[in-house]
mmCIF file of C-alpha atoms in Angstrom:
data_model
loop_
_atom_site.group_PDB
_atom_site.id
_atom_site.type_symbol
_atom_site.label_atom_id
_atom_site.label_comp_id
_atom_site.label_asym_id
_atom_site.label_seq_id
_atom_site.Cartn_x
_atom_site.Cartn_y
_atom_site.Cartn_z
ATOM 1 C CA MET A 1223 -7.842 31.849 -6.586
ATOM 2 C CA LEU A 1224 -6.242 29.994 -3.895
ATOM 3 C CA VAL A 1225 -8.617 26.884 -2.930
ATOM 4 C CA ARG A 1226 -8.362 26.533 0.635
ATOM 5 C CA ASP A 1227 -10.465 23.130 1.345
ATOM 6 C CA THR A 1228 -8.908 21.441 4.062
ATOM 7 C CA VAL A 1229 -9.371 17.686 4.951
ATOM 8 C CA GLN A 1230 -8.520 14.869 7.561
ATOM 9 C CA PRO A 1231 -7.137 12.232 5.417
ATOM 10 C CA ALA A 1232 -8.800 9.723 7.745
ATOM 11 C CA ALA A 1233 -12.037 11.157 6.844
ATOM 12 C CA GLY A 1234 -11.414 11.235 3.007
ATOM 13 C CA GLY A 1235 -11.511 7.320 2.607
ATOM 14 C CA GLU A 1236 -8.998 5.766 0.117
ATOM 15 C CA GLU A 1237 -7.599 8.875 -2.240
ATOM 16 C CA ARG A 1238 -4.859 9.364 -4.014
ATOM 17 C CA TYR A 1239 -2.325 11.856 -2.136
ATOM 18 C CA VAL A 1240 0.146 14.019 -3.845
ATOM 19 C CA GLY A 1241 3.274 15.412 -1.610
ATOM 20 C CA LEU A 1242 6.409 17.581 -2.642
ATOM 21 C CA GLU A 1243 8.206 14.376 -3.412
ATOM 22 C CA HIS A 1244 5.672 13.452 -6.330
ATOM 23 C CA ILE A 1245 6.320 16.743 -8.226
ATOM 24 C CA GLY A 1246 9.135 16.661 -10.293
ATOM 25 C CA GLU A 1247 11.788 19.800 -9.986
ATOM 26 C CA GLY A 1248 11.448 21.896 -12.969
ATOM 27 C CA SER A 1249 9.672 19.300 -15.027
ATOM 28 C CA LEU A 1250 6.115 20.251 -14.713
ATOM 29 C CA SER A 1251 5.108 16.581 -14.216
ATOM 30 C CA LEU A 1252 4.102 14.332 -11.591
ATOM 31 C CA LEU A 1253 6.108 11.447 -11.150
ATOM 32 C CA GLY A 1254 4.168 9.564 -8.970
ATOM 33 C CA ALA A 1255 1.372 9.698 -5.986
ATOM 34 C CA GLY A 1256 0.752 8.108 -3.085
ATOM 35 C CA THR A 1257 -2.706 7.446 -0.864
ATOM 36 C CA SER A 1258 -4.822 8.817 2.056
ATOM 37 C CA ALA A 1259 -3.406 5.888 4.205
ATOM 38 C CA ASP A 1260 0.177 7.251 3.888
ATOM 39 C CA VAL A 1261 -0.497 10.385 5.578
ATOM 40 C CA THR A 1262 -2.384 11.509 8.724
ATOM 41 C CA SER A 1263 -2.152 15.183 9.492
ATOM 42 C CA ALA A 1264 -4.487 17.449 7.466
ATOM 43 C CA LYS A 1265 -4.078 18.017 3.639
ATOM 44 C CA ALA A 1266 -5.514 19.951 1.126
ATOM 45 C CA ARG A 1267 -8.309 18.522 -1.624
ATOM 46 C CA PHE A 1268 -7.869 19.456 -4.935
ATOM 47 C CA ARG A 1269 -9.710 18.434 -8.185
ATOM 48 C CA ARG A 1270 -8.399 17.389 -11.644
ATOM 49 C CA GLY A 1271 -6.946 19.961 -13.997
ATOM 50 C CA ASP A 1272 -6.466 22.287 -10.838
ATOM 51 C CA ILE A 1273 -2.667 23.395 -10.492
ATOM 52 C CA LEU A 1274 -0.501 22.505 -7.889
ATOM 53 C CA PHE A 1275 2.415 24.871 -7.072
ATOM 54 C CA GLY A 1276 4.694 23.719 -4.086
ATOM 55 C CA LYS A 1277 5.210 26.518 -1.924
ATOM 56 C CA LEU A 1278 7.790 25.363 0.212
ATOM 57 C CA ARG A 1279 11.318 26.462 -1.459
ATOM 58 C CA PRO A 1280 9.375 27.843 -4.232
ATOM 59 C CA TYR A 1281 12.891 27.903 -6.354
ATOM 60 C CA PHE A 1282 12.199 24.551 -6.944
ATOM 61 C CA ARG A 1283 9.794 25.179 -9.547
ATOM 62 C CA LYS A 1284 7.848 22.164 -8.748
ATOM 63 C CA VAL A 1285 4.249 22.683 -10.439
ATOM 64 C CA VAL A 1286 1.963 20.459 -12.272
ATOM 65 C CA ARG A 1287 -1.746 20.399 -13.485
ATOM 66 C CA ALA A 1288 -3.388 17.530 -11.291
ATOM 67 C CA PRO A 1289 -4.562 14.569 -13.559
ATOM 68 C CA PHE A 1290 -6.983 13.288 -11.000
ATOM 69 C CA ASP A 1291 -9.046 14.358 -7.949
ATOM 70 C CA GLY A 1292 -7.065 13.546 -4.396
ATOM 71 C CA ILE A 1293 -5.434 15.268 -1.553
ATOM 72 C CA CYS A 1294 -2.016 17.022 -1.251
ATOM 73 C CA SER A 1295 0.307 18.521 1.500
ATOM 74 C CA THR A 1296 -0.489 21.772 2.515
ATOM 75 C CA ASP A 1297 2.971 22.862 1.454
ATOM 76 C CA ILE A 1298 1.091 22.707 -2.066
ATOM 77 C CA TRP A 1299 -1.212 25.906 -3.122
ATOM 78 C CA VAL A 1300 -4.008 24.269 -4.757
ATOM 79 C CA VAL A 1301 -5.032 27.393 -7.579
ATOM 80 C CA ARG A 1302 -8.127 27.398 -9.687
ATOM 81 C CA PRO A 1303 -8.189 30.298 -12.213
ATOM 82 C CA THR A 1304 -11.072 33.146 -12.067
ATOM 83 C CA GLU A 1305 -13.612 34.100 -14.919
ATOM 84 C CA GLY A 1306 -11.648 34.939 -18.094
ATOM 85 C CA ILE A 1307 -8.526 33.241 -17.220
ATOM 86 C CA ASP A 1308 -7.826 30.072 -18.849
ATOM 87 C CA PRO A 1309 -6.624 27.345 -16.586
ATOM 88 C CA GLY A 1310 -3.988 26.142 -19.082
ATOM 89 C CA TYR A 1311 -2.599 29.772 -19.475
ATOM 90 C CA LEU A 1312 -2.532 30.244 -15.670
ATOM 91 C CA PHE A 1313 -0.504 27.251 -15.176
ATOM 92 C CA TYR A 1314 1.902 28.205 -17.723
ATOM 93 C CA TYR A 1315 2.423 31.580 -15.981
ATOM 94 C CA MET A 1316 3.017 30.046 -12.525
ATOM 95 C CA ALA A 1317 5.505 27.835 -14.255
ATOM 96 C CA SER A 1318 7.564 30.347 -15.768
ATOM 97 C CA GLN A 1319 10.536 31.833 -14.226
ATOM 98 C CA PRO A 1320 9.292 35.098 -13.626
ATOM 99 C CA PHE A 1321 6.657 34.009 -11.487
ATOM 100 C CA VAL A 1322 8.903 31.660 -9.420
ATOM 101 C CA ASP A 1323 11.354 33.995 -8.860
ATOM 102 C CA ALA A 1324 8.912 36.581 -7.743
ATOM 103 C CA ALA A 1325 7.374 33.719 -5.253
ATOM 104 C CA THR A 1326 11.031 33.422 -4.231
ATOM 105 C CA ARG A 1327 11.385 36.899 -3.558
ATOM 106 C CA GLY A 1328 8.292 37.059 -1.725
ATOM 107 C CA SER A 1329 8.749 34.166 0.364
ATOM 108 C CA THR A 1330 9.311 34.000 4.091
ATOM 109 C CA GLY A 1331 11.133 31.758 6.426
ATOM 110 C CA THR A 1332 15.064 31.365 6.110
ATOM 111 C CA LYS A 1333 16.250 27.578 6.207
ATOM 112 C CA MET A 1334 12.503 26.636 5.105
ATOM 113 C CA PRO A 1335 11.462 29.398 3.010
ATOM 114 C CA ARG A 1336 7.867 29.295 1.909
ATOM 115 C CA ALA A 1337 6.108 31.592 -1.007
ATOM 116 C CA ASN A 1338 3.542 33.982 0.558
ATOM 117 C CA TRP A 1339 0.083 33.662 -1.306
ATOM 118 C CA ASP A 1340 -0.701 37.578 -0.163
ATOM 119 C CA PHE A 1341 2.449 39.004 -2.166
ATOM 120 C CA VAL A 1342 2.314 36.583 -5.280
ATOM 121 C CA SER A 1343 -1.746 37.172 -5.481
ATOM 122 C CA ARG A 1344 -1.032 40.993 -5.988
ATOM 123 C CA LEU A 1345 1.308 40.549 -8.612
ATOM 124 C CA GLU A 1346 0.748 42.691 -11.834
ATOM 125 C CA VAL A 1347 0.727 40.438 -14.903
ATOM 126 C CA PRO A 1348 -0.052 41.053 -18.335
ATOM 127 C CA VAL A 1349 -3.080 38.820 -19.576
ATOM 128 C CA PRO A 1350 -4.025 38.325 -22.977
ATOM 129 C CA PRO A 1351 -7.568 37.811 -24.550
ATOM 130 C CA MET A 1352 -8.922 34.607 -24.136
ATOM 131 C CA ASP A 1353 -8.190 33.393 -27.789
ATOM 132 C CA GLU A 1354 -4.553 34.323 -26.784
ATOM 133 C CA GLN A 1355 -4.360 32.659 -23.532
ATOM 134 C CA ARG A 1356 -5.621 29.703 -25.543
ATOM 135 C CA ALA A 1357 -3.559 29.479 -27.921
ATOM 136 C CA ILE A 1358 -0.399 29.641 -25.988
ATOM 137 C CA ALA A 1359 -2.016 27.174 -23.697
ATOM 138 C CA ALA A 1360 -2.006 24.949 -26.426
ATOM 139 C CA VAL A 1361 1.215 25.645 -28.003
ATOM 140 C CA LEU A 1362 3.245 24.950 -24.597
ATOM 141 C CA GLY A 1363 0.356 21.862 -23.463
ATOM 142 C CA ALA A 1364 1.317 20.002 -27.497
ATOM 143 C CA PHE A 1365 4.919 19.881 -25.900
ATOM 144 C CA ASP A 1366 3.651 18.382 -22.461
ATOM 145 C CA ASP A 1367 1.609 15.958 -24.150
ATOM 146 C CA LYS A 1368 4.427 14.505 -26.072
ATOM 147 C CA ILE A 1369 6.577 14.371 -22.972
ATOM 148 C CA GLU A 1370 3.470 12.617 -21.075
ATOM 149 C CA LEU A 1371 3.322 10.133 -23.773
ATOM 150 C CA ASN A 1372 6.975 9.479 -23.613
ATOM 151 C CA ARG A 1373 6.596 8.850 -19.817
ATOM 152 C CA ARG A 1374 3.850 6.501 -20.125
ATOM 153 C CA ARG A 1375 5.549 4.563 -22.967
ATOM 154 C CA SER A 1376 8.873 4.651 -20.522
ATOM 155 C CA GLU A 1377 6.606 3.091 -17.636
ATOM 156 C CA THR A 1378 5.289 0.446 -19.919
ATOM 157 C CA LEU A 1379 8.647 -1.017 -21.481
ATOM 158 C CA GLU A 1380 10.105 -0.684 -17.979
ATOM 159 C CA GLY A 1381 6.906 -2.718 -16.666
ATOM 160 C CA ILE A 1382 7.671 -5.317 -19.419
ATOM 161 C CA ALA A 1383 11.317 -5.559 -18.089
ATOM 162 C CA ARG A 1384 10.250 -6.134 -14.507
ATOM 163 C CA ALA A 1385 7.609 -8.470 -15.740
ATOM 164 C CA LEU A 1386 10.124 -10.812 -17.513
ATOM 165 C CA PHE A 1387 12.403 -10.549 -14.411
ATOM 166 C CA LYS A 1388 9.754 -12.030 -12.382
ATOM 167 C CA SER A 1389 8.981 -14.565 -14.907
ATOM 168 C CA TRP A 1390 12.706 -15.800 -15.289
ATOM 169 C CA PHE A 1391 14.146 -15.116 -11.607
ATOM 170 C CA VAL A 1392 11.175 -15.304 -9.138
ATOM 171 C CA ASP A 1393 8.731 -17.178 -10.155
ATOM 172 C CA PHE A 1394 10.990 -19.819 -12.185
ATOM 173 C CA ASP A 1395 8.212 -19.883 -14.911
ATOM 174 C CA PRO A 1396 10.366 -21.646 -17.764
ATOM 175 C CA VAL A 1397 11.862 -24.010 -15.491
ATOM 176 C CA ARG A 1398 8.762 -24.957 -13.639
ATOM 177 C CA ALA A 1399 7.087 -25.484 -17.285
ATOM 178 C CA LYS A 1400 9.828 -27.688 -18.332
ATOM 179 C CA ALA A 1401 9.751 -29.522 -14.950
ATOM 180 C CA GLU A 1402 6.259 -30.439 -15.514
ATOM 181 C CA GLY A 1403 6.621 -31.437 -18.912
ATOM 182 C CA GLU A 1404 4.822 -28.651 -20.580
ATOM 183 C CA ASP A 1405 6.309 -25.995 -23.353
ATOM 184 C CA PRO A 1406 7.706 -22.906 -21.739
ATOM 185 C CA GLY A 1407 6.505 -20.414 -24.555
ATOM 186 C CA LEU A 1408 10.256 -19.456 -25.648
ATOM 187 C CA HIS A 1409 12.259 -20.088 -28.533
ATOM 188 C CA LYS A 1410 14.194 -23.306 -28.124
ATOM 189 C CA PRO A 1411 17.698 -21.733 -28.037
ATOM 190 C CA ILE A 1412 16.515 -19.837 -25.233
ATOM 191 C CA SER A 1413 14.548 -22.510 -23.655
ATOM 192 C CA ASP A 1414 17.121 -24.876 -23.615
ATOM 193 C CA LEU A 1415 19.384 -22.552 -21.480
ATOM 194 C CA PHE A 1416 16.437 -23.037 -18.427
ATOM 195 C CA PRO A 1417 17.337 -26.335 -16.391
ATOM 196 C CA ASP A 1418 14.221 -28.690 -16.364
ATOM 197 C CA SER A 1419 14.234 -29.583 -12.539
ATOM 198 C CA PHE A 1420 14.677 -27.651 -9.391
ATOM 199 C CA GLU A 1421 17.085 -27.998 -6.000
ATOM 200 C CA ASP A 1422 17.188 -27.650 -2.534
ATOM 201 C CA SER A 1423 19.071 -24.636 -1.052
ATOM 202 C CA PRO A 1424 19.413 -22.538 1.990
ATOM 203 C CA ILE A 1425 16.647 -20.186 0.615
ATOM 204 C CA GLY A 1426 14.550 -22.861 -0.354
ATOM 205 C CA GLU A 1427 14.261 -24.822 -3.821
ATOM 206 C CA ILE A 1428 15.955 -23.201 -6.566
ATOM 207 C CA PRO A 1429 16.412 -24.019 -10.464
ATOM 208 C CA ALA A 1430 18.945 -26.920 -10.673
ATOM 209 C CA GLY A 1431 22.725 -25.442 -11.224
ATOM 210 C CA TRP A 1432 21.888 -22.181 -10.104
ATOM 211 C CA ALA A 1433 23.304 -20.550 -6.724
ATOM 212 C CA VAL A 1434 22.919 -18.692 -3.627
ATOM 213 C CA ALA A 1435 25.604 -16.103 -3.626
ATOM 214 C CA SER A 1436 25.936 -12.622 -1.812
ATOM 215 C CA LEU A 1437 25.535 -9.436 -3.327
ATOM 216 C CA GLY A 1438 29.360 -8.897 -2.233
ATOM 217 C CA ALA A 1439 30.347 -12.046 -4.322
ATOM 218 C CA ILE A 1440 29.372 -11.068 -7.586
ATOM 219 C CA THR A 1441 30.239 -7.615 -7.293
ATOM 220 C CA GLU A 1442 34.026 -5.778 -6.713
ATOM 221 C CA LYS A 1443 34.542 -4.167 -3.357
ATOM 222 C CA PRO A 1444 32.265 -1.575 -3.005
ATOM 223 C CA GLN A 1445 32.950 1.895 -3.077
ATOM 224 C CA TYR A 1446 31.596 4.837 -1.055
ATOM 225 C CA GLY A 1447 31.022 8.124 -3.221
ATOM 226 C CA TYR A 1448 32.249 11.617 -3.308
ATOM 227 C CA THR A 1449 31.841 14.570 -0.962
ATOM 228 C CA ALA A 1450 31.145 17.802 -2.597
ATOM 229 C CA SER A 1451 28.941 20.657 -3.051
ATOM 230 C CA ALA A 1452 26.690 20.530 -5.885
ATOM 231 C CA SER A 1453 26.443 23.202 -8.164
ATOM 232 C CA ASP A 1454 24.277 24.454 -11.311
ATOM 233 C CA ASP A 1455 26.882 25.846 -13.208
ATOM 234 C CA PRO A 1456 29.053 23.301 -15.222
ATOM 235 C CA VAL A 1457 32.365 23.579 -12.994
ATOM 236 C CA GLY A 1458 33.620 20.035 -13.608
ATOM 237 C CA PRO A 1459 31.401 16.794 -13.988
ATOM 238 C CA ARG A 1460 27.593 15.573 -13.124
ATOM 239 C CA PHE A 1461 27.255 14.908 -9.461
ATOM 240 C CA LEU A 1462 24.915 11.923 -9.316
ATOM 241 C CA ARG A 1463 23.156 12.240 -5.987
ATOM 242 C CA ILE A 1464 20.347 10.035 -4.067
ATOM 243 C CA THR A 1465 17.751 12.463 -5.285
ATOM 244 C CA ASP A 1466 18.225 11.941 -8.914
ATOM 245 C CA ILE A 1467 17.911 8.039 -8.821
ATOM 246 C CA ASN A 1468 15.059 7.526 -6.158
ATOM 247 C CA LYS A 1469 12.197 8.646 -7.707
ATOM 248 C CA THR A 1470 12.009 7.253 -11.297
ATOM 249 C CA ALA A 1471 13.098 4.023 -12.999
ATOM 250 C CA TRP A 1472 15.750 6.260 -15.021
ATOM 251 C CA ILE A 1473 18.105 8.799 -14.426
ATOM 252 C CA ASP A 1474 17.151 12.472 -16.098
ATOM 253 C CA TRP A 1475 20.726 13.600 -16.606
ATOM 254 C CA ARG A 1476 19.543 17.113 -17.321
ATOM 255 C CA ALA A 1477 18.537 17.381 -14.012
ATOM 256 C CA VAL A 1478 21.919 16.095 -12.250
ATOM 257 C CA PRO A 1479 24.006 19.264 -11.012
ATOM 258 C CA TYR A 1480 27.738 19.622 -11.469
ATOM 259 C CA CYS A 1481 30.474 19.398 -9.027
ATOM 260 C CA ASP A 1482 34.258 20.563 -9.052
ATOM 261 C CA ALA A 1483 36.401 17.444 -9.111
ATOM 262 C CA GLY A 1484 40.241 17.203 -9.566
ATOM 263 C CA PRO A 1485 41.532 15.129 -11.947
ATOM 264 C CA SER A 1486 42.509 12.372 -9.233
ATOM 265 C CA ASP A 1487 39.027 12.570 -7.753
ATOM 266 C CA ARG A 1488 37.277 12.524 -11.225
ATOM 267 C CA LYS A 1489 39.111 9.022 -11.939
ATOM 268 C CA LYS A 1490 38.601 7.449 -8.864
ATOM 269 C CA TYR A 1491 34.577 8.185 -8.611
ATOM 270 C CA LEU A 1492 33.835 8.314 -12.690
ATOM 271 C CA LEU A 1493 30.821 6.465 -13.579
ATOM 272 C CA ARG A 1494 30.593 4.189 -16.157
ATOM 273 C CA LYS A 1495 28.244 2.002 -17.942
ATOM 274 C CA GLY A 1496 27.016 -0.835 -16.147
ATOM 275 C CA ASP A 1497 27.885 0.324 -12.819
ATOM 276 C CA ILE A 1498 25.249 0.038 -9.878
ATOM 277 C CA VAL A 1499 24.801 2.729 -7.200
ATOM 278 C CA ILE A 1500 22.756 2.319 -3.905
ATOM 279 C CA ALA A 1501 21.902 4.924 -1.417
ATOM 280 C CA ARG A 1502 22.710 4.378 1.959
ATOM 281 C CA MET A 1503 20.842 6.643 3.840
ATOM 282 C CA ALA A 1504 18.382 9.320 3.380
ATOM 283 C CA ASP A 1505 16.059 7.302 1.066
ATOM 284 C CA PRO A 1506 18.154 3.798 1.490
ATOM 285 C CA GLY A 1507 17.905 1.016 -0.718
ATOM 286 C CA HIS A 1508 17.314 2.772 -3.918
ATOM 287 C CA ALA A 1509 19.592 1.931 -6.844
ATOM 288 C CA ALA A 1510 20.340 2.888 -10.268
ATOM 289 C CA PHE A 1511 21.966 0.922 -12.979
ATOM 290 C CA ILE A 1512 24.400 3.394 -14.936
ATOM 291 C CA GLU A 1513 23.508 3.418 -18.512
ATOM 292 C CA GLU A 1514 24.677 5.927 -21.545
ATOM 293 C CA GLY A 1515 25.386 9.160 -19.553
ATOM 294 C CA PRO A 1516 27.660 12.381 -19.533
ATOM 295 C CA GLU A 1517 30.900 12.144 -17.782
ATOM 296 C CA ALA A 1518 29.620 11.606 -14.190
ATOM 297 C CA VAL A 1519 30.837 11.103 -10.626
ATOM 298 C CA PHE A 1520 28.729 9.754 -7.774
ATOM 299 C CA ALA A 1521 27.907 11.518 -4.174
ATOM 300 C CA SER A 1522 29.294 10.103 -0.944
ATOM 301 C CA TYR A 1523 25.487 9.045 0.016
ATOM 302 C CA LEU A 1524 25.796 6.284 -2.475
ATOM 303 C CA ILE A 1525 27.709 3.045 -2.684
ATOM 304 C CA ARG A 1526 29.112 1.618 -5.971
ATOM 305 C CA PHE A 1527 28.817 -1.763 -6.578
ATOM 306 C CA ARG A 1528 30.377 -3.142 -9.820
ATOM 307 C CA PRO A 1529 29.125 -6.860 -11.195
ATOM 308 C CA VAL A 1530 32.303 -8.690 -11.694
ATOM 309 C CA ASP A 1531 30.757 -10.364 -14.754
ATOM 310 C CA GLU A 1532 29.353 -7.969 -16.779
ATOM 311 C CA ARG A 1533 26.584 -10.211 -17.902
ATOM 312 C CA PHE A 1534 25.062 -9.845 -14.306
ATOM 313 C CA GLY A 1535 24.580 -6.078 -14.809
ATOM 314 C CA ARG A 1536 20.665 -6.015 -16.017
ATOM 315 C CA PHE A 1537 20.001 -9.196 -13.635
ATOM 316 C CA LEU A 1538 21.174 -7.305 -10.683
ATOM 317 C CA GLN A 1539 19.431 -3.877 -11.882
ATOM 318 C CA TYR A 1540 16.261 -5.531 -11.831
ATOM 319 C CA TRP A 1541 16.820 -7.699 -8.627
ATOM 320 C CA LEU A 1542 17.419 -4.458 -6.770
ATOM 321 C CA ARG A 1543 13.940 -3.583 -7.739
ATOM 322 C CA SER A 1544 12.268 -6.701 -6.732
ATOM 323 C CA SER A 1545 10.289 -7.521 -3.450
ATOM 324 C CA ALA A 1546 12.805 -9.926 -2.378
ATOM 325 C CA TYR A 1547 15.524 -7.333 -2.508
ATOM 326 C CA TRP A 1548 13.133 -4.989 -0.805
ATOM 327 C CA ASP A 1549 12.036 -7.418 1.819
ATOM 328 C CA LEU A 1550 15.911 -7.786 2.657
ATOM 329 C CA VAL A 1551 16.306 -3.818 3.044
ATOM 330 C CA ARG A 1552 13.095 -3.848 5.089
ATOM 331 C CA GLY A 1553 14.247 -6.608 7.375
ATOM 332 C CA ARG A 1554 17.467 -4.478 8.294
ATOM 333 C CA GLY A 1555 15.480 -1.569 9.645
ATOM 334 C CA ALA A 1556 16.226 0.282 6.392
ATOM 335 C CA GLY A 1557 13.912 1.684 4.026
ATOM 336 C CA THR A 1558 12.717 4.751 5.931
ATOM 337 C CA THR A 1559 13.984 8.340 6.370
ATOM 338 C CA ARG A 1560 15.696 7.357 9.389
ATOM 339 C CA SER A 1561 17.452 4.392 8.646
ATOM 340 C CA THR A 1562 20.756 3.496 7.053
ATOM 341 C CA LEU A 1563 22.596 0.729 5.105
ATOM 342 C CA ASN A 1564 26.214 0.472 4.545
ATOM 343 C CA ALA A 1565 28.090 -1.848 2.233
ATOM 344 C CA GLN A 1566 28.966 -4.388 4.558
ATOM 345 C CA THR A 1567 25.326 -5.208 5.167
ATOM 346 C CA LEU A 1568 24.312 -5.085 1.382
ATOM 347 C CA SER A 1569 27.191 -6.920 0.267
ATOM 348 C CA ARG A 1570 25.857 -9.983 2.832
ATOM 349 C CA PHE A 1571 22.458 -9.853 1.131
ATOM 350 C CA PRO A 1572 21.740 -13.153 -0.310
ATOM 351 C CA LEU A 1573 19.954 -13.509 -3.753
ATOM 352 C CA VAL A 1574 19.113 -16.677 -6.137
ATOM 353 C CA VAL A 1575 22.021 -16.094 -9.401
ATOM 354 C CA PRO A 1576 21.482 -18.132 -12.362
ATOM 355 C CA SER A 1577 23.839 -19.453 -15.051
ATOM 356 C CA GLY A 1578 25.562 -16.748 -17.041
ATOM 357 C CA ALA A 1579 23.900 -17.793 -20.215
ATOM 358 C CA VAL A 1580 20.257 -16.959 -18.811
ATOM 359 C CA ALA A 1581 21.624 -13.616 -17.462
ATOM 360 C CA SER A 1582 23.083 -12.830 -20.462
ATOM 361 C CA GLU A 1583 20.132 -13.654 -22.354
ATOM 362 C CA PHE A 1584 17.911 -11.724 -20.024
ATOM 363 C CA ALA A 1585 20.434 -8.822 -20.326
ATOM 364 C CA ARG A 1586 19.722 -8.754 -24.662
ATOM 365 C CA HIS A 1587 15.985 -8.623 -24.000
ATOM 366 C CA VAL A 1588 16.364 -5.409 -21.280
ATOM 367 C CA GLU A 1589 19.082 -3.672 -23.351
ATOM 368 C CA SER A 1590 16.558 -3.348 -26.053
ATOM 369 C CA LEU A 1591 13.562 -2.350 -23.791
ATOM 370 C CA ARG A 1592 16.035 0.246 -21.911
ATOM 371 C CA ASP A 1593 17.576 1.890 -25.130
ATOM 372 C CA ARG A 1594 13.956 2.603 -26.369
ATOM 373 C CA LEU A 1595 13.278 4.071 -22.963
ATOM 374 C CA VAL A 1596 16.330 6.063 -22.822
ATOM 375 C CA VAL A 1597 15.749 7.729 -26.632
ATOM 376 C CA GLY A 1598 12.021 8.630 -25.536
ATOM 377 C CA MET A 1599 13.512 9.971 -22.223
ATOM 378 C CA ASP A 1600 16.241 12.394 -24.095
ATOM 379 C CA GLU A 1601 13.580 13.552 -26.678
ATOM 380 C CA SER A 1602 11.249 14.793 -23.614
ATOM 381 C CA GLY A 1603 14.743 16.641 -22.070
ATOM 382 C CA VAL A 1604 15.133 18.179 -25.715
ATOM 383 C CA LEU A 1605 11.116 19.313 -25.926
ATOM 384 C CA SER A 1606 11.247 20.078 -22.104
ATOM 385 C CA GLN A 1607 14.174 22.321 -23.162
ATOM 386 C CA LEU A 1608 12.173 23.744 -26.312
ATOM 387 C CA ARG A 1609 9.006 24.534 -24.056
ATOM 388 C CA ASP A 1610 10.919 26.282 -21.456
ATOM 389 C CA ALA A 1611 12.735 28.515 -24.294
ATOM 390 C CA LEU A 1612 9.414 29.513 -25.749
ATOM 391 C CA LEU A 1613 7.269 30.032 -22.535
ATOM 392 C CA PRO A 1614 8.944 33.456 -21.194
ATOM 393 C CA ARG A 1615 8.589 34.576 -24.999
ATOM 394 C CA LEU A 1616 4.972 33.714 -25.181
ATOM 395 C CA MET A 1617 4.146 34.690 -21.514
ATOM 396 C CA SER A 1618 6.130 38.338 -21.954
ATOM 397 C CA GLY A 1619 4.376 38.889 -25.589
ATOM 398 C CA ASP A 1620 7.415 38.886 -27.102
ATOM 399 C CA LEU A 1621 6.516 36.035 -29.251
ATOM 400 C CA SER A 1622 2.561 36.617 -30.093
ATOM 401 C CA LEU A 1623 0.355 33.738 -31.559
ATOM 402 C CA SER A 1624 -2.052 36.613 -32.789
ATOM 403 C CA GLN A 1625 -2.455 40.602 -32.898
ATOM 404 C CA SER A 1626 -4.116 40.932 -29.560
ATOM 405 C CA ARG A 1627 -3.024 43.250 -26.842
ATOM 406 C CA ALA A 1628 -2.287 41.963 -23.353
ATOM 407 C CA VAL A 1629 -4.519 43.483 -20.679
ATOM 408 C CA PRO A 1630 -2.873 43.538 -17.538
ATOM 409 C CA VAL A 1631 -4.828 41.693 -14.287
ATOM 410 C CA GLU A 1632 -3.963 40.661 -10.912
ATOM 411 C CA VAL A 1633 -3.069 36.919 -10.162
ATOM 412 C CA GLY A 1634 -5.345 36.726 -7.101
ATOM 413 C CA SER A 1635 -8.383 38.903 -8.500
#
């Protein structure tokens, strides 16, 4: 049944908030959450275990099971099963392509189509006995449990990398320890790479021998991306867009569409390992470091910065996620959906640049963390494909986990 519990955020205290931007497109996963302080208009309340289905442009297949209590956009249906329907089974039914297709067919509106609950609630679907429902939910849920485990592990690895960057390049912990005559807690060959004193600079005290430079001074001439239409069909290389880089600390290449690009455009806009792309509008400031991936070009709303010295690639990757960088972005009036950045502005951003040896050592540490992260996310991609291959067969009864016979019922009954 559709839960209709509307609440004003101000009356709800500090609660977690889920908007459409927090739900992965086709991934059946929650990418993050905000708080009630982030929103002002009326929202829908949900409970842990409820199904959240994005009704705006339902073909995006944005559906998750809520892992906590909270409030959500009114463009999200909050659905709870009636008696005799297993919650997990109902979730996977609503995540199945036949349901998404039906919701899309019954949508109202042209530019911003919204699914119609009155339409989908009248859909008649085969519902097997409870044992079969639970078995189907358990099989499909095992895939999502492993995917969620990989996501959490990836977040932990990412957190370790960020903490290391902050310690070395924001708090200057090794330098500070050596300056105070203390052990920095590093192996001696690594400790020896750091200076043991500070010196003044235009932006304050920095480690002796390090420099203050602009982003443009340590990267090649920036380049704006390629203008093309995204396609789900493999008509050419992958087409990396802002929406592919602004939600997580990694790129899910399986979700990146394709585009048509001739040989000269492919050569001109081809991404290579070590490139950095930064969003200039829509969600300005978000950036991605290109790791292993398929042949891809980048869209026109992105700007490419390529480090002159490859040793500084990983250093820049995490500087672009630091509070110092985001202070610069917001200080230029960017960081909102209405503002923009350009190559000239970004090139002028100042940063404290370590020695090449320290940058190289940081890259060595981060590479091992990122390699494990990428392997985990690749595995999740394979698991997601297997789950989505099994889902329609289990739901249709083509692949049965018992000999029980399905009985048709209406979704909204």
